[in-house]
Amino acid sequence: MKLCNRGLSVVVLEARDRVGGRIRTFLPPDGGPPAELGAQVVHGDANPLWKLLGELGPVSAHRQATPRVLLSGKLLHIGVLTRLGIPPWALESRLPAVDEPVQASLSEWGASAGPPGVAAEWFRQNWAADPGDLSAAGLLAARAADRSGTGEYDVEGGLRTIVDKLAAGLDIRTGTPVRELTFGPGGVTAHTSSGAFTAGRAVITVPPPVITSGRLAIPGLPDRKLAAAGRLPLGDGCCAVVTLSAPAPDSSLVFDATGGAGFVRCLRGRPEVVVVAKGPAAVRARAALAEPAGVSGLLADALPWTAGAAVTGIELADWGADEWIGGSFTYPAVGSAGAAAAWAEPVGGTLYFAGEAAAPGPASVQGAMASGAEAANRIMEEL
């Protein structure tokens, strides 16, 4: 958008038949409230997304849902975790007091806080990685770089509203995956099944693992870029909206501390249940969501009211199996210090890199947007 506003000709090549990437909003056919299958909420009352959204101000997320935890086979109010020890969401605030090497992981010190396994599962579901793979220093740095404010918020009409505003007026070619990108001093050529597209410059927004796996080939990409990409993994993720034959009796947000279903959410009076699972829970959810009987087993413990309801529809967003994503989002891995900044560096005055993996701070929509704006600024400065 910023480049178009400066009078430059911009074509967006999108592999899917829709725009939005990891923003994917489900709109119930009866006009009910939207549900998110990708990015879940807008983080922070000072988030720059509010400027983009204008009159669409923040709406408190989860609509006053009752927070619960599934623990030892029992469904309890999540406040019980505070009484049993350090609640998992408070562990990050203790990190500065932990004397660890820069590249230490969270696993040793975090595993003993609170009920066994709960803290580890909390980190898996919030950071999309096992504590043994999460860098303590990287997590601290990500939090320090976050300036979005406090709170979690929904957007009227769903997060797709952000996509609609950003995509307005752009020349977007959906269903046009780029298989190879060749570049040189004079420009860049994107090779697709629909033909070749040539340009003076290209902004690459795919996650780094798409390139390291060869799904998008970029011959001649410097070793330093490939090394940075290899240090920016994505955690597994699988999301779904399950529509049932009965409405929810109340609004609930359940954290499945057993690792069975991640986070499960429903709204009072609505038949939809949202499942957001990462790590091993994503593997289990993926298998369960393959058939109605499996879905019933997946939801039964977290939402007992679903036991007598039939599954009437499943909208699946399997990010871990998505060819053009390969996971949920980038996490601060052990050994990843400096990788995001290295990934964001342009190559040869023709290739520019953006997306949540190229931004400092936690993986976020605003981070992805900011990295795109930075790439546009660099192009305009050079021109």
CSV table of C-alpha atoms in Angstrom, one decimal:
chain,number,residue,atom,x,y,z
A,1,MET,CA,0.0,0.0,0.0
A,2,LYS,CA,2.8,2.4,0.9
A,3,LEU,CA,4.6,1.8,-2.4
A,4,CYS,CA,1.4,2.2,-4.4
A,5,ASN,CA,0.8,5.5,-2.6
A,6,ARG,CA,4.1,6.7,-3.9
A,7,GLY,CA,3.0,5.9,-7.5
A,8,LEU,CA,5.0,2.7,-7.9
A,9,SER,CA,3.5,-0.3,-9.8
A,10,VAL,CA,3.0,-3.2,-7.4
A,11,VAL,CA,1.7,-6.7,-8.1
A,12,VAL,CA,1.0,-9.1,-5.2
A,13,LEU,CA,1.5,-12.8,-6.0
A,14,GLU,CA,-0.6,-14.9,-3.6
A,15,ALA,CA,-0.3,-18.7,-3.6
A,16,ARG,CA,-3.7,-19.3,-2.1
A,17,ASP,CA,-7.1,-18.6,-3.5
A,18,ARG,CA,-7.7,-16.0,-0.8
A,19,VAL,CA,-5.7,-13.1,0.8
A,20,GLY,CA,-4.7,-12.8,4.4
A,21,GLY,CA,-2.0,-15.4,5.1
A,22,ARG,CA,-2.3,-16.5,8.7
A,23,ILE,CA,-5.3,-14.2,9.2
A,24,ARG,CA,-8.3,-16.4,8.5
A,25,THR,CA,-11.8,-15.4,9.8
A,26,PHE,CA,-14.8,-17.8,9.9
A,27,LEU,CA,-18.1,-16.1,9.3
A,28,PRO,CA,-21.1,-18.2,10.5
A,29,PRO,CA,-23.8,-18.5,7.7
A,30,ASP,CA,-26.5,-17.2,10.1
A,31,GLY,CA,-24.6,-13.9,10.6
A,32,GLY,CA,-23.3,-14.8,14.1
A,33,PRO,CA,-20.1,-13.5,15.6
A,34,PRO,CA,-17.0,-14.3,13.6
A,35,ALA,CA,-14.4,-16.8,14.8
A,36,GLU,CA,-10.7,-16.8,14.1
A,37,LEU,CA,-8.8,-19.7,12.6
A,38,GLY,CA,-5.4,-18.0,12.5
A,39,ALA,CA,-4.3,-14.9,14.4
A,40,GLN,CA,-6.7,-14.8,17.3
A,41,VAL,CA,-6.8,-11.4,18.8
A,42,VAL,CA,-5.3,-7.9,18.6
A,43,HIS,CA,-2.8,-7.6,21.5
A,44,GLY,CA,-2.7,-4.3,23.4
A,45,ASP,CA,-4.7,-1.1,23.7
A,46,ALA,CA,-1.7,0.8,22.1
A,47,ASN,CA,-1.4,-1.5,19.1
A,48,PRO,CA,-0.8,0.5,15.8
A,49,LEU,CA,-3.5,-1.7,14.2
A,50,TRP,CA,-6.1,0.6,15.9
A,51,LYS,CA,-5.0,3.5,13.7
A,52,LEU,CA,-5.5,1.3,10.6
A,53,LEU,CA,-8.9,0.2,11.8
A,54,GLY,CA,-10.1,3.7,12.6
A,55,GLU,CA,-13.6,3.7,13.9
A,56,LEU,CA,-13.5,0.0,14.6
A,57,GLY,CA,-12.3,0.3,18.1
A,58,PRO,CA,-11.3,-2.6,20.5
A,59,VAL,CA,-13.8,-5.1,21.8
A,60,SER,CA,-12.7,-7.1,24.8
A,61,ALA,CA,-11.6,-10.5,23.7
A,62,HIS,CA,-13.4,-13.8,24.5
A,63,ARG,CA,-16.6,-11.8,25.4
A,64,GLN,CA,-16.3,-12.3,29.2
A,65,ALA,CA,-15.8,-16.1,28.9
A,66,THR,CA,-15.2,-18.1,32.0
A,67,PRO,CA,-11.6,-19.2,32.1
A,68,ARG,CA,-11.1,-22.8,33.0
A,69,VAL,CA,-8.3,-25.4,33.0
A,70,LEU,CA,-8.5,-29.1,32.4
A,71,LEU,CA,-6.2,-30.6,35.0
A,72,SER,CA,-5.9,-34.2,36.2
A,73,GLY,CA,-9.2,-35.1,34.5
A,74,LYS,CA,-11.1,-32.3,36.2
A,75,LEU,CA,-12.4,-29.0,34.7
A,76,LEU,CA,-11.5,-26.2,37.2
A,77,HIS,CA,-11.5,-22.5,37.3
A,78,ILE,CA,-8.1,-21.4,36.0
A,79,GLY,CA,-7.5,-19.5,39.2
A,80,VAL,CA,-6.7,-22.8,40.9
A,81,LEU,CA,-3.3,-22.7,39.3
A,82,THR,CA,-2.4,-19.7,41.4
A,83,ARG,CA,-3.3,-21.6,44.6
A,84,LEU,CA,-1.2,-24.6,43.5
A,85,GLY,CA,2.0,-22.6,42.9
A,86,ILE,CA,3.3,-20.1,40.5
A,87,PRO,CA,0.7,-19.7,37.7
A,88,PRO,CA,2.3,-20.4,34.3
A,89,TRP,CA,1.5,-16.9,32.9
A,90,ALA,CA,3.5,-15.4,35.8
A,91,LEU,CA,6.7,-17.3,34.9
A,92,GLU,CA,7.8,-14.9,32.3
A,93,SER,CA,8.0,-12.1,34.8
A,94,ARG,CA,10.5,-14.2,36.8
A,95,LEU,CA,12.9,-14.6,33.9
A,96,PRO,CA,15.1,-11.6,34.8
A,97,ALA,CA,15.8,-13.1,38.2
A,98,VAL,CA,17.0,-16.3,36.6
A,99,ASP,CA,20.8,-16.5,36.2
A,100,GLU,CA,21.2,-18.4,32.9
A,101,PRO,CA,23.5,-18.3,29.9
A,102,VAL,CA,22.2,-16.2,27.0
A,103,GLN,CA,21.2,-19.2,25.0
A,104,ALA,CA,19.7,-21.3,27.8
A,105,SER,CA,16.3,-22.8,27.3
A,106,LEU,CA,13.2,-22.5,29.6
A,107,SER,CA,13.0,-26.2,30.4
A,108,GLU,CA,15.0,-26.6,33.6
A,109,TRP,CA,13.8,-23.8,35.7
A,110,GLY,CA,10.2,-23.6,34.4
A,111,ALA,CA,9.4,-27.3,34.7
A,112,SER,CA,9.1,-27.3,38.5
A,113,ALA,CA,6.8,-24.4,38.9
A,114,GLY,CA,3.2,-25.3,39.7
A,115,PRO,CA,1.6,-28.7,38.9
A,116,PRO,CA,3.9,-31.0,36.9
A,117,GLY,CA,3.7,-30.4,33.1
A,118,VAL,CA,1.3,-27.4,33.3
A,119,ALA,CA,3.9,-24.7,32.8
A,120,ALA,CA,5.4,-26.6,29.9
A,121,GLU,CA,2.1,-27.0,28.2
A,122,TRP,CA,1.3,-23.3,28.8
A,123,PHE,CA,4.5,-22.3,27.0
A,124,ARG,CA,3.7,-24.7,24.1
A,125,GLN,CA,0.3,-23.2,23.6
A,126,ASN,CA,1.4,-19.6,23.9
A,127,TRP,CA,4.7,-19.7,22.1
A,128,ALA,CA,4.2,-22.7,19.8
A,129,ALA,CA,7.3,-24.5,21.1
A,130,ASP,CA,8.5,-26.9,23.8
A,131,PRO,CA,10.3,-25.1,26.7
A,132,GLY,CA,13.4,-27.1,25.8
A,133,ASP,CA,13.5,-25.3,22.4
A,134,LEU,CA,12.5,-21.8,23.7
A,135,SER,CA,15.4,-19.4,24.5
A,136,ALA,CA,15.0,-17.6,27.8
A,137,ALA,CA,16.9,-14.6,26.5
A,138,GLY,CA,15.0,-14.7,23.3
A,139,LEU,CA,11.7,-14.7,25.0
A,140,LEU,CA,12.8,-11.8,27.2
A,141,ALA,CA,14.0,-9.8,24.2
A,142,ALA,CA,10.7,-10.4,22.4
A,143,ARG,CA,8.7,-9.2,25.3
A,144,ALA,CA,11.0,-6.1,25.7
A,145,ALA,CA,10.4,-5.2,22.0
A,146,ASP,CA,6.6,-5.4,22.4
A,147,ARG,CA,5.1,-1.9,22.6
A,148,SER,CA,1.5,-2.8,21.9
A,149,GLY,CA,0.1,-2.1,25.4
A,150,THR,CA,-2.1,-4.2,27.6
A,151,GLY,CA,-5.2,-6.4,27.1
A,152,GLU,CA,-6.5,-8.7,24.3
A,153,TYR,CA,-9.1,-7.5,21.9
A,154,ASP,CA,-11.4,-8.6,19.1
A,155,VAL,CA,-12.2,-6.6,16.0
A,156,GLU,CA,-15.8,-6.0,14.9
A,157,GLY,CA,-16.3,-8.1,11.8
A,158,GLY,CA,-13.2,-10.2,12.6
A,159,LEU,CA,-9.5,-9.8,11.9
A,160,ARG,CA,-10.4,-10.1,8.2
A,161,THR,CA,-11.2,-6.4,8.4
A,162,ILE,CA,-7.5,-5.7,8.7
A,163,VAL,CA,-6.8,-7.7,5.5
A,164,ASP,CA,-9.7,-6.0,3.7
A,165,LYS,CA,-8.2,-2.5,4.5
A,166,LEU,CA,-4.7,-3.5,3.5
A,167,ALA,CA,-5.8,-5.2,0.3
A,168,ALA,CA,-8.1,-2.4,-0.9
A,169,GLY,CA,-7.0,-1.2,-4.4
A,170,LEU,CA,-4.1,-3.5,-4.8
A,171,ASP,CA,-3.4,-5.7,-7.8
A,172,ILE,CA,-3.5,-9.1,-6.2
A,173,ARG,CA,-3.1,-12.3,-8.2
A,174,THR,CA,-4.5,-15.1,-6.1
A,175,GLY,CA,-3.8,-18.8,-6.9
A,176,THR,CA,-0.4,-17.8,-8.2
A,177,PRO,CA,2.3,-19.5,-6.2
A,178,VAL,CA,5.9,-18.6,-6.9
A,179,ARG,CA,8.0,-21.7,-7.3
A,180,GLU,CA,11.3,-19.9,-8.1
A,181,LEU,CA,12.7,-16.4,-7.7
A,182,THR,CA,15.7,-15.4,-9.8
A,183,PHE,CA,17.5,-12.1,-9.2
A,184,GLY,CA,20.4,-10.1,-10.4
A,185,PRO,CA,21.7,-6.5,-10.5
A,186,GLY,CA,18.9,-5.4,-12.9
A,187,GLY,CA,15.9,-6.9,-11.1
A,188,VAL,CA,14.0,-10.0,-10.2
A,189,THR,CA,11.9,-12.6,-12.0
A,190,ALA,CA,9.1,-14.6,-10.2
A,191,HIS,CA,8.5,-17.9,-12.0
A,192,THR,CA,4.9,-19.3,-11.6
A,193,SER,CA,2.7,-21.8,-13.3
A,194,SER,CA,0.9,-18.7,-14.8
A,195,GLY,CA,4.1,-17.4,-16.4
A,196,ALA,CA,7.0,-15.2,-15.3
A,197,PHE,CA,6.6,-11.8,-13.6
A,198,THR,CA,9.6,-9.4,-13.8
A,199,ALA,CA,10.2,-6.4,-11.6
A,200,GLY,CA,12.9,-4.1,-10.3
A,201,ARG,CA,12.5,-5.4,-6.8
A,202,ALA,CA,10.6,-8.0,-4.8
A,203,VAL,CA,9.4,-8.1,-1.2
A,204,ILE,CA,9.4,-11.7,0.1
A,205,THR,CA,6.9,-12.5,2.9
A,206,VAL,CA,6.8,-16.3,3.0
A,207,PRO,CA,8.0,-17.8,6.3
A,208,PRO,CA,11.7,-18.7,6.2
A,209,PRO,CA,11.1,-22.5,6.3
A,210,VAL,CA,9.3,-22.3,3.0
A,211,ILE,CA,12.6,-21.2,1.5
A,212,THR,CA,14.9,-23.6,3.4
A,213,SER,CA,12.7,-26.5,2.4
A,214,GLY,CA,12.9,-25.6,-1.3
A,215,ARG,CA,9.2,-24.9,-1.7
A,216,LEU,CA,10.3,-21.5,-2.9
A,217,ALA,CA,13.7,-21.7,-4.6
A,218,ILE,CA,15.9,-18.6,-4.7
A,219,PRO,CA,19.1,-19.6,-6.4
A,220,GLY,CA,22.1,-17.6,-5.3
A,221,LEU,CA,20.6,-16.5,-1.9
A,222,PRO,CA,23.6,-15.7,0.3
A,223,ASP,CA,24.7,-18.3,2.9
A,224,ARG,CA,24.1,-15.7,5.7
A,225,LYS,CA,20.4,-15.4,4.7
A,226,LEU,CA,20.0,-19.2,4.6
A,227,ALA,CA,21.7,-19.5,7.9
A,228,ALA,CA,19.3,-16.9,9.4
A,229,ALA,CA,16.3,-18.7,7.9
A,230,GLY,CA,17.4,-21.9,9.5
A,231,ARG,CA,17.3,-20.3,12.9
A,232,LEU,CA,13.8,-19.1,12.6
A,233,PRO,CA,11.5,-22.2,13.0
A,234,LEU,CA,7.8,-22.2,13.2
A,235,GLY,CA,5.9,-24.2,15.8
A,236,ASP,CA,3.2,-26.7,14.7
A,237,GLY,CA,-0.3,-25.5,14.8
A,238,CYS,CA,-3.8,-26.7,13.9
A,239,CYS,CA,-7.0,-24.7,14.3
A,240,ALA,CA,-10.7,-25.5,13.7
A,241,VAL,CA,-14.2,-24.2,14.1
A,242,VAL,CA,-16.5,-27.1,14.9
A,243,THR,CA,-20.2,-26.4,14.5
A,244,LEU,CA,-22.5,-28.5,16.7
A,245,SER,CA,-26.2,-29.3,16.7
A,246,ALA,CA,-26.6,-27.6,20.1
A,247,PRO,CA,-25.7,-24.2,21.5
A,248,ALA,CA,-23.2,-23.6,24.3
A,249,PRO,CA,-24.9,-23.1,27.7
A,250,ASP,CA,-22.2,-20.5,28.6
A,251,SER,CA,-19.1,-18.7,27.3
A,252,SER,CA,-16.0,-20.6,28.2
A,253,LEU,CA,-12.2,-20.5,27.4
A,254,VAL,CA,-10.5,-23.7,28.4
A,255,PHE,CA,-6.8,-24.4,28.6
A,256,ASP,CA,-6.2,-28.1,28.3
A,257,ALA,CA,-3.2,-28.6,30.5
A,258,THR,CA,-3.1,-32.3,29.5
A,259,GLY,CA,-1.9,-31.4,26.0
A,260,GLY,CA,-4.9,-32.8,24.4
A,261,ALA,CA,-6.6,-29.8,22.7
A,262,GLY,CA,-4.7,-26.6,23.4
A,263,PHE,CA,-7.2,-23.9,23.9
A,264,VAL,CA,-10.9,-24.5,23.4
A,265,ARG,CA,-13.5,-21.7,23.3
A,266,CYS,CA,-17.2,-21.3,22.9
A,267,LEU,CA,-19.8,-18.5,23.2
A,268,ARG,CA,-23.1,-18.8,25.1
A,269,GLY,CA,-26.0,-19.5,22.7
A,270,ARG,CA,-23.7,-20.3,19.8
A,271,PRO,CA,-23.1,-23.8,18.2
A,272,GLU,CA,-19.5,-23.1,17.2
A,273,VAL,CA,-16.5,-24.3,19.2
A,274,VAL,CA,-13.0,-22.9,18.4
A,275,VAL,CA,-10.0,-25.2,18.8
A,276,VAL,CA,-6.5,-23.6,18.8
A,277,ALA,CA,-3.8,-26.3,19.3
A,278,LYS,CA,0.0,-26.1,19.0
A,279,GLY,CA,2.9,-28.5,19.4
A,280,PRO,CA,1.9,-32.1,20.2
A,281,ALA,CA,-1.7,-30.9,20.9
A,282,ALA,CA,-1.8,-29.9,17.2
A,283,VAL,CA,-0.9,-33.4,16.2
A,284,ARG,CA,-3.7,-34.9,18.4
A,285,ALA,CA,-6.2,-32.3,17.2
A,286,ARG,CA,-5.3,-32.9,13.5
A,287,ALA,CA,-6.0,-36.6,13.9
A,288,ALA,CA,-9.2,-36.1,15.9
A,289,LEU,CA,-10.6,-33.5,13.5
A,290,ALA,CA,-10.4,-36.0,10.6
A,291,GLU,CA,-13.7,-37.6,11.7
A,292,PRO,CA,-16.8,-36.7,13.7
A,293,ALA,CA,-16.2,-39.4,16.3
A,294,GLY,CA,-12.7,-38.1,16.9
A,295,VAL,CA,-14.0,-34.5,17.3
A,296,SER,CA,-16.4,-35.7,20.1
A,297,GLY,CA,-13.5,-37.2,22.0
A,298,LEU,CA,-11.4,-34.1,21.5
A,299,LEU,CA,-14.0,-31.8,23.1
A,300,ALA,CA,-15.7,-34.0,25.7
A,301,ASP,CA,-13.4,-33.3,28.7
A,302,ALA,CA,-12.9,-29.6,28.0
A,303,LEU,CA,-16.6,-28.9,27.2
A,304,PRO,CA,-18.8,-31.6,28.7
A,305,TRP,CA,-21.9,-30.1,27.2
A,306,THR,CA,-20.8,-31.2,23.8
A,307,ALA,CA,-21.2,-34.9,24.6
A,308,GLY,CA,-24.8,-35.0,23.4
A,309,ALA,CA,-24.3,-32.8,20.4
A,310,ALA,CA,-23.7,-33.9,16.8
A,311,VAL,CA,-21.0,-32.4,14.6
A,312,THR,CA,-22.7,-30.5,11.7
A,313,GLY,CA,-19.6,-28.9,10.2
A,314,ILE,CA,-15.8,-28.5,10.6
A,315,GLU,CA,-13.8,-25.6,9.2
A,316,LEU,CA,-10.1,-26.6,9.4
A,317,ALA,CA,-7.0,-24.5,9.2
A,318,ASP,CA,-4.1,-26.9,9.5
A,319,TRP,CA,-1.1,-24.5,9.5
A,320,GLY,CA,1.4,-27.2,10.1
A,321,ALA,CA,0.4,-29.0,7.0
A,322,ASP,CA,0.0,-25.8,4.9
A,323,GLU,CA,2.5,-25.9,2.0
A,324,TRP,CA,3.0,-22.1,2.1
A,325,ILE,CA,3.3,-21.7,5.9
A,326,GLY,CA,4.5,-24.9,7.5
A,327,GLY,CA,3.5,-24.0,11.0
A,328,SER,CA,1.8,-21.5,13.3
A,329,PHE,CA,4.3,-18.7,13.9
A,330,THR,CA,8.0,-18.1,14.6
A,331,TYR,CA,9.2,-18.7,18.1
A,332,PRO,CA,12.4,-17.4,19.9
A,333,ALA,CA,14.4,-20.6,19.6
A,334,VAL,CA,17.6,-21.4,21.4
A,335,GLY,CA,20.4,-20.0,19.1
A,336,SER,CA,18.1,-17.6,17.2
A,337,ALA,CA,19.6,-14.4,18.6
A,338,GLY,CA,20.0,-11.9,15.8
A,339,ALA,CA,18.3,-14.1,13.2
A,340,ALA,CA,15.3,-11.9,12.7
A,341,ALA,CA,17.4,-8.9,12.0
A,342,ALA,CA,19.6,-10.9,9.6
A,343,TRP,CA,16.5,-12.2,7.8
A,344,ALA,CA,15.2,-8.7,7.3
A,345,GLU,CA,18.3,-7.4,5.6
A,346,PRO,CA,17.9,-6.8,1.8
A,347,VAL,CA,20.0,-8.7,-0.8
A,348,GLY,CA,21.6,-7.1,-3.8
A,349,GLY,CA,19.2,-4.1,-3.9
A,350,THR,CA,16.5,-6.3,-5.3
A,351,LEU,CA,15.3,-8.7,-2.6
A,352,TYR,CA,13.6,-7.4,0.5
A,353,PHE,CA,12.2,-9.5,3.3
A,354,ALA,CA,9.1,-9.0,5.5
A,355,GLY,CA,6.6,-11.0,7.6
A,356,GLU,CA,6.4,-11.8,11.3
A,357,ALA,CA,9.7,-13.7,11.2
A,358,ALA,CA,11.5,-10.5,10.1
A,359,ALA,CA,10.2,-8.4,13.0
A,360,PRO,CA,11.5,-8.0,16.5
A,361,GLY,CA,9.1,-8.8,19.4
A,362,PRO,CA,6.6,-11.7,19.7
A,363,ALA,CA,5.1,-13.0,16.4
A,364,SER,CA,2.2,-10.7,15.7
A,365,VAL,CA,0.1,-9.1,13.0
A,366,GLN,CA,1.5,-5.7,13.8
A,367,GLY,CA,5.0,-7.0,13.6
A,368,ALA,CA,4.4,-8.4,10.2
A,369,MET,CA,2.9,-5.1,9.1
A,370,ALA,CA,5.8,-3.1,10.5
A,371,SER,CA,8.3,-5.3,8.7
A,372,GLY,CA,6.5,-4.7,5.4
A,373,ALA,CA,6.5,-0.9,6.0
A,374,GLU,CA,10.2,-1.1,6.8
A,375,ALA,CA,10.9,-2.9,3.5
A,376,ALA,CA,8.8,-0.3,1.6
A,377,ASN,CA,10.8,2.5,3.3
A,378,ARG,CA,14.1,0.9,2.3
A,379,ILE,CA,12.9,0.6,-1.3
A,380,MET,CA,11.7,4.2,-1.4
A,381,GLU,CA,15.0,5.5,0.1
A,382,GLU,CA,17.0,3.7,-2.6
A,383,LEU,CA,14.7,5.0,-5.4
